C-alpha positions as semicolon CSV with decimal commas, in nm:
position;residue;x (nm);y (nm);z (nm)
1;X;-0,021;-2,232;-0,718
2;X;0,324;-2,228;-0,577
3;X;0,375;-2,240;-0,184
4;X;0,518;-1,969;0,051
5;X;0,580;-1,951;0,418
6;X;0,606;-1,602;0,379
7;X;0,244;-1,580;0,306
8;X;0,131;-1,784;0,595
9;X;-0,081;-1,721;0,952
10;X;0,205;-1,751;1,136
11;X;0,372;-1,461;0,917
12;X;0,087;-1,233;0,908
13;X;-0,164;-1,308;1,223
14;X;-0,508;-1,289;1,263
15;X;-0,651;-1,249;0,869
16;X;-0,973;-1,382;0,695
17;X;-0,992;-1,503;0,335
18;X;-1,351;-1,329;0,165
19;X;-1,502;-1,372;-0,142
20;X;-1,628;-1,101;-0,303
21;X;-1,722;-1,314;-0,586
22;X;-1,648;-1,244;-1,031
23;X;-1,476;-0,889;-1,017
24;X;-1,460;-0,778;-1,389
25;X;-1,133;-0,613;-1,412
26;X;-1,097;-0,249;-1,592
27;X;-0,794;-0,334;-1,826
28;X;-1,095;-0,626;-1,960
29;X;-0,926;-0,940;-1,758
30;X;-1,136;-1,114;-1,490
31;X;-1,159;-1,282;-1,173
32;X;-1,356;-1,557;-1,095
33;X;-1,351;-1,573;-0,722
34;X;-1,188;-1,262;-0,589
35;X;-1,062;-1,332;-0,273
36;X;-0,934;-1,056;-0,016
37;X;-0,728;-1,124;0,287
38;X;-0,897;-0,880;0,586
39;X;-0,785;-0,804;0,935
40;X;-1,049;-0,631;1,170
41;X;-0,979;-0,414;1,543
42;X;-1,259;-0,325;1,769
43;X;-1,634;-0,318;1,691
44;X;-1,895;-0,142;1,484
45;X;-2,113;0,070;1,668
46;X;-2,483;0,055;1,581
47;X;-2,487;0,361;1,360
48;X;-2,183;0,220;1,151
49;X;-2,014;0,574;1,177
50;X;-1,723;0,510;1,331
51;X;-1,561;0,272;1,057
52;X;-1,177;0,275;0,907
53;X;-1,066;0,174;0,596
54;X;-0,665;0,049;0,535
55;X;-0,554;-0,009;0,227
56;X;-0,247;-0,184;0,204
57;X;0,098;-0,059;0,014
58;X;0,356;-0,258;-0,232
59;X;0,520;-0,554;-0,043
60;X;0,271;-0,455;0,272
61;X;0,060;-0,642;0,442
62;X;-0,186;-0,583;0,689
63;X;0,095;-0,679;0,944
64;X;0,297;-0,323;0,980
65;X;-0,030;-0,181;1,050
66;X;-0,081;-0,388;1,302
67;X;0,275;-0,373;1,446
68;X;0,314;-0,010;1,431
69;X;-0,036;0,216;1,384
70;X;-0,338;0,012;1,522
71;X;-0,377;-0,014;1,905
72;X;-0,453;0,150;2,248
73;X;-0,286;0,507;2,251
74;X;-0,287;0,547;1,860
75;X;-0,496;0,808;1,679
76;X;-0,640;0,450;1,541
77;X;-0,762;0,290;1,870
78;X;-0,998;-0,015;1,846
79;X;-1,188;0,079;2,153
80;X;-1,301;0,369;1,966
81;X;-1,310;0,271;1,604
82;X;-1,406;-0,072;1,391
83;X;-1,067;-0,060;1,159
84;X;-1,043;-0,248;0,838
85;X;-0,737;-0,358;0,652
86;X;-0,758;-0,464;0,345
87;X;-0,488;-0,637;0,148
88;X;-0,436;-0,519;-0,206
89;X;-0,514;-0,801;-0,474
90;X;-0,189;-0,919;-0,578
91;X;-0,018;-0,890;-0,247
92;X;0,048;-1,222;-0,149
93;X;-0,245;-1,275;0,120
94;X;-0,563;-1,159;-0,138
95;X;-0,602;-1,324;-0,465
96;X;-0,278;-1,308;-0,605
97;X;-0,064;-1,483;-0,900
98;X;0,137;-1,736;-0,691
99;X;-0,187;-1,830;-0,453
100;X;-0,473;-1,879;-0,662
101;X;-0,592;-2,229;-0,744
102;X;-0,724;-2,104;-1,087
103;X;-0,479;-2,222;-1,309
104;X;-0,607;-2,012;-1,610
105;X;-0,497;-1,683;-1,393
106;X;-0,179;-1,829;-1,203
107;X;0,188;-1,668;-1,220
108;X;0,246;-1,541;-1,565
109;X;-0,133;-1,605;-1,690
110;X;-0,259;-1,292;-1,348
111;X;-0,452;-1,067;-1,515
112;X;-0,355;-0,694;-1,499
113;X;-0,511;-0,518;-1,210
114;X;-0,584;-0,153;-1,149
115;X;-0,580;0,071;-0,823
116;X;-0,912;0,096;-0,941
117;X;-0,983;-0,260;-0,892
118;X;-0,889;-0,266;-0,586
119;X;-1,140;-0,002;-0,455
120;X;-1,411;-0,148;-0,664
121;X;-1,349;-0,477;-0,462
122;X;-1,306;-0,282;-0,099
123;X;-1,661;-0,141;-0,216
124;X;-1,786;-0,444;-0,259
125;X;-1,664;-0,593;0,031
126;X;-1,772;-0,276;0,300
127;X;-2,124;-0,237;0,103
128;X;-2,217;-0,678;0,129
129;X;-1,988;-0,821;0,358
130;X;-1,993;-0,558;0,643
131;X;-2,311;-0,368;0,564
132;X;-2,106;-0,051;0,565
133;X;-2,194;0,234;0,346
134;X;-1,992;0,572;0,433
135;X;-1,626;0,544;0,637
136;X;-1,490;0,760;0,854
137;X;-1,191;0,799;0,766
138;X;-0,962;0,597;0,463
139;X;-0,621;0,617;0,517
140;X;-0,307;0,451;0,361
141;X;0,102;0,525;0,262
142;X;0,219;0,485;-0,095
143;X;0,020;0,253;-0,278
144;X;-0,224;0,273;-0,019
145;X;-0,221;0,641;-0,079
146;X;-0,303;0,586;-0,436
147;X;-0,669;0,371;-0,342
148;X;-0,722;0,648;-0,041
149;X;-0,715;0,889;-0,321
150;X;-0,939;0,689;-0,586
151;X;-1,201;0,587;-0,286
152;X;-1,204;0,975;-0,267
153;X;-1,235;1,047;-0,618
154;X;-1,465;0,777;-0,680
155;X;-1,690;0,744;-0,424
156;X;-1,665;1,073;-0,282
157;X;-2,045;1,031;-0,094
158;X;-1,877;0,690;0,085
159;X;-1,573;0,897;0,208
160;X;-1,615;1,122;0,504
161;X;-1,235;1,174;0,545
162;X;-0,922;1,091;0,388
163;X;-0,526;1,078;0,470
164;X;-0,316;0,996;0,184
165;X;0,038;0,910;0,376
166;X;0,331;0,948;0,143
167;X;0,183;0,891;-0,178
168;X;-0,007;1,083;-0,479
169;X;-0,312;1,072;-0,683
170;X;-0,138;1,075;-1,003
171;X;0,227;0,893;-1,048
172;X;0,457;1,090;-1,158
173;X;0,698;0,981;-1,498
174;X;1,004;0,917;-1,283
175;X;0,831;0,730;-1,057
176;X;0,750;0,506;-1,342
177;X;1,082;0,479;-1,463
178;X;1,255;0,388;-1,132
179;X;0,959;0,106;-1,109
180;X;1,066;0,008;-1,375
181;X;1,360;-0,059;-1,288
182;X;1,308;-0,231;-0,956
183;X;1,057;-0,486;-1,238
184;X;1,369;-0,542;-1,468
185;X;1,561;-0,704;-1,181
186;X;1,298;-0,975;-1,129
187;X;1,293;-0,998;-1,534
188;X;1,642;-1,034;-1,584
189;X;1,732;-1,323;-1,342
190;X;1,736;-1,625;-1,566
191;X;1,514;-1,790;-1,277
192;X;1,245;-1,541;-1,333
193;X;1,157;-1,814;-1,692
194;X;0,925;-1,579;-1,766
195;X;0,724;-1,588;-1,464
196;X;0,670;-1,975;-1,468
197;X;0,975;-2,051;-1,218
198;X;0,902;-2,333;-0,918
199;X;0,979;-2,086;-0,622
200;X;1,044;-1,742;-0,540
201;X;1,428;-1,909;-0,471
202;X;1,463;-1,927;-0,828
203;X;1,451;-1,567;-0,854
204;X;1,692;-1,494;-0,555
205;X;1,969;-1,307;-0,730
206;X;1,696;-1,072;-0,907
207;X;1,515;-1,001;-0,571
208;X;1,811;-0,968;-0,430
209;X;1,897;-0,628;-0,664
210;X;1,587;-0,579;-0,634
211;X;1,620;-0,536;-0,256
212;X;1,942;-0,286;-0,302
213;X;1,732;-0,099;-0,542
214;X;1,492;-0,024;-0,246
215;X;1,826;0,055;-0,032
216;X;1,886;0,347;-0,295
217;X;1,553;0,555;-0,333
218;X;1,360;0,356;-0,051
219;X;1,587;0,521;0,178
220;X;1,680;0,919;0,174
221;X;2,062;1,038;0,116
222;X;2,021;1,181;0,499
223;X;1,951;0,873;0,663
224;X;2,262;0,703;0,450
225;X;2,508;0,990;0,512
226;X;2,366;1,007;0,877
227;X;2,443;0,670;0,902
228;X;2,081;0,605;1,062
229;X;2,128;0,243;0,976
230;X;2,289;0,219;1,328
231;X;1,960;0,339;1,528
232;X;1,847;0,021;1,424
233;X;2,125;-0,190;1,577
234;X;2,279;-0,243;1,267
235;X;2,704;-0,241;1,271
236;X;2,746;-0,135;0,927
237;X;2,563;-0,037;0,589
238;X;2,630;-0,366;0,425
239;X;2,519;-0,560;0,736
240;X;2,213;-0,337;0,706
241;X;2,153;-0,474;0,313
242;X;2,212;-0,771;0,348
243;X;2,056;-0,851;0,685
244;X;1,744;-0,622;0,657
245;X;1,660;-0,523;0,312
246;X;1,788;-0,851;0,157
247;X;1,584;-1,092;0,361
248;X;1,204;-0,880;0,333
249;X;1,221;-0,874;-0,022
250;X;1,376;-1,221;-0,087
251;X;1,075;-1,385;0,065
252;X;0,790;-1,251;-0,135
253;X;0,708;-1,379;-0,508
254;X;0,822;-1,205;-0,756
255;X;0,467;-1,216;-0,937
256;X;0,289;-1,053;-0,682
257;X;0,559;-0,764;-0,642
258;X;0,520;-0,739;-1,070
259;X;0,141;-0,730;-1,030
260;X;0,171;-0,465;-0,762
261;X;0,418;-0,233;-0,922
262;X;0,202;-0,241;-1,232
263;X;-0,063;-0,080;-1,090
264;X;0,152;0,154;-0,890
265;X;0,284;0,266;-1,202
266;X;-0,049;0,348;-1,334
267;X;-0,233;0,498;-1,066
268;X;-0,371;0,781;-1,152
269;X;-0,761;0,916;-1,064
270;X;-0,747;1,152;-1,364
271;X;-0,899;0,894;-1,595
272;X;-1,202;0,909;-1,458
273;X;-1,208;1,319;-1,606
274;X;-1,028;1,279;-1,932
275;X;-0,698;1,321;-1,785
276;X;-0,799;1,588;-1,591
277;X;-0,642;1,595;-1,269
278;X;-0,792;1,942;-1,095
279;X;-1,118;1,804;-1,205
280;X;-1,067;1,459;-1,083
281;X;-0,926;1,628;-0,736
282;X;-1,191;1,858;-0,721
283;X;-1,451;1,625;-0,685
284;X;-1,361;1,528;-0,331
285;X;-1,575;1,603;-0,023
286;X;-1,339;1,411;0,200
287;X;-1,184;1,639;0,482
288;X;-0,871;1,558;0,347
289;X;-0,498;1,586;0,530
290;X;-0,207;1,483;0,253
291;X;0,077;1,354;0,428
292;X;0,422;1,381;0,262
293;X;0,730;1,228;0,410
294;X;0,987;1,537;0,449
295;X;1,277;1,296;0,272
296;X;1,080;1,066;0,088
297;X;1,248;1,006;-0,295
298;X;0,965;0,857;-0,429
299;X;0,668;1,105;-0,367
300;X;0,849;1,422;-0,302
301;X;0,641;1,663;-0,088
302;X;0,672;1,930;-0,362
303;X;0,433;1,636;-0,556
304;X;0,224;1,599;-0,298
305;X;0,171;1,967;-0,251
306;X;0,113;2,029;-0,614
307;X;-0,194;1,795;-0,572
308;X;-0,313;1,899;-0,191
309;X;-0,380;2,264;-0,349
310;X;-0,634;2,095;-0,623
311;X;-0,826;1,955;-0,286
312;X;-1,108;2,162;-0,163
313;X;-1,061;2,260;0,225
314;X;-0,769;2,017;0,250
315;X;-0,444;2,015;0,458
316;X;-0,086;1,969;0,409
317;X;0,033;1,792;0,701
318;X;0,420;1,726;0,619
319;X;0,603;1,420;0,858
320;X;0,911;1,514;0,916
321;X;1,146;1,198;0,883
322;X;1,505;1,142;0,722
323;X;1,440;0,815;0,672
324;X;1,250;0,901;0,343
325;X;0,974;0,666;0,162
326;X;1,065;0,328;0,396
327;X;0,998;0,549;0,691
328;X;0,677;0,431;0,662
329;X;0,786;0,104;0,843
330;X;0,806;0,318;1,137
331;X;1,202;0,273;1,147
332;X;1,216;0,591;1,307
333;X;1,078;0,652;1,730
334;X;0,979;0,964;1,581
335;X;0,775;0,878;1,339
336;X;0,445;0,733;1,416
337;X;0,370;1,011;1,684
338;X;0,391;1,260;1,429
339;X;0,129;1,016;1,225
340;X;-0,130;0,981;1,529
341;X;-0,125;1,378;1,594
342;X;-0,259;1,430;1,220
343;X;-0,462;1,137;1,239
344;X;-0,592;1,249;1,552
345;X;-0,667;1,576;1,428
346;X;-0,862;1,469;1,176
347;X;-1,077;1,200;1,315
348;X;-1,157;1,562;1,542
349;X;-1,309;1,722;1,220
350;X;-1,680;1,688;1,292
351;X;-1,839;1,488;0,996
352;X;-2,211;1,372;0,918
């Protein structure tokens, strides 16, 4: 266990720690105590029907939900819904390689985890800890996307409706790749010693790339060429890098961004049907919107609409943004309006 101001209260507000107790892993590894970091809006009403379920994306936290999506005015108001965020294992906040006092799972020694294992443990945790049996709606970008699509998949009874934001069911191979290459600049900083370093600072020059990697495919060609940098009160491109990317990623542990990407990677709901993805998709009973980002790199909406038409009765709700994949951090004024009129929408769709 390594400290981390990033990963404090006074970073990321209002969170509880809960045990969900052992979770047996699906790649065969374990957890003794799996602990998930939870933030809560509103109340449950007495016939539990008006719940919603966040799952959190790589590098994300609970935080940018709050910041940006979650309040009076939003499609997700807390005087009308109970709202759940969950933090991903491995981000930093839940159980994670750099926080856990379990020395026989910390930094190199984290077992891997699965998006599967994640919704497995949000089960868990809904089902025991908040007597919760069906949601209302489960919605979450990019990595998030990825568990909003296994909860759908997996438990499609539990799942009334779903909104994938900027994400797909199944990764795609280049997707992979350039993952992999935002993991080989942690790897090849000599600080990284084979994940046993003393701080995240050993592993600054590596995060650093790392961070310039996101600069590339994070952001779209349009909002570099469009110089959209300077919406955001930024003077120049570098000033941008170096005083916006550079100093989010920097902070986290490099661990916790491996053990997240690994999963990302893998995510893919058509191993529950022999690699069948049509049949995998097919199963879900979710009123379903996907929501591609127009200039998003990572999960073009030519992907996302490729696995939309495999969803019974679903929509394709497309957000226009040039701000691509990182337009997600709602970087753009127009963004998050666009996100509450398909939320809102949705939430409309009469369910039982």
């Amino acid at each position: 266990m390594i400290a981390n101001a990033y990963y404090s209260h006074e970073m990321h507000e209002d969170f509880v720690l809960v045990s969900i107790g052992r979770l047996d892993l699906e790649e065969g590894g374990v957890l003794p105590d799996c602990r998930l970091a939870v933030r809560t809006w509103g109340r449950m009403n007495d016939a539990k029907d008006n719940v919603v379920l966040i799952p959190t994306w790589y590098s994300g936290t609970h935080q940018i939900w709050a910041d940006a999506y979650v309040g009076p005015g939003h499609a997700l108001d807390p005087e009308r819904y109970f709202i759940v965020c969950v933090n991903q294992i491995g981000n930093g906040l839940s159980t994670s390689p750099h926080n856990t006092e379990d020395s026989s799972i910390s930094m190199s020694r984290f077992p891997r985890v699965r998006i599967g294992d994640d919704v497995v443990a949000q089960e868990r945790l809904m089902r025991e800890h908040f007597g919760v049996e069906r949601l209302a709606l489960v919605v979450g970008g990019s990595m998030g996307a990825q568990q909003t699509y296994e909860w759908a998949v997996r438990f499609p009874k539990k799942v009334l409706r779903a909104a994938p934001i900027a994400g797909t069911a199944k990764n795609t191979p280049h997707d992979f790749l350039f993952t992999e290459t935002l993991n080989e600049q942690i790897w090849s900083d000599p600080g990284w010693n084979g994940g046993e370093y003393a701080s995240n600072t050993d592993v600054l020059d590596g995060l650093t790339r790392h961070a310039h990697l996101w600069g590339t495919m994070g952001f779209s060609t349009e909002f570099w060429k469009q110089q959209r940098w300077s919406d955001l009160g930024f003077s120049t491109q570098e000033a941008f890098l170096v005083d916006f990317l550079e100093p989010y990623f920097t902070a986290m542990d490099p661990n916790d961004l491996l053990t997240m990407a690994w999963k990302w990677q893998r995510g893919d709901v058509s191993r529950h049907t022999d690699g069948d993805l049509a049949a995998a998709l097919g199963r879900i009973t979710a009123t379903t919107y996907v929501m591609p980002i127009s200039e998003d790199m990572f999960f073009p909406v030519r992907d996302c609409a490729a696995e939309q038409a495999l969803v019974p009765g679903s929509e394709l709700r497309v957000i226009d943004d040039v701000s691509g994949h990182l337009g997600l951090f709602a970087v753009n004024a127009g963004f998050i309006p666009q996100v509450d009129r398909h939320l809102s929408d949705l939430l409309a769709v009469p369910r039982t």
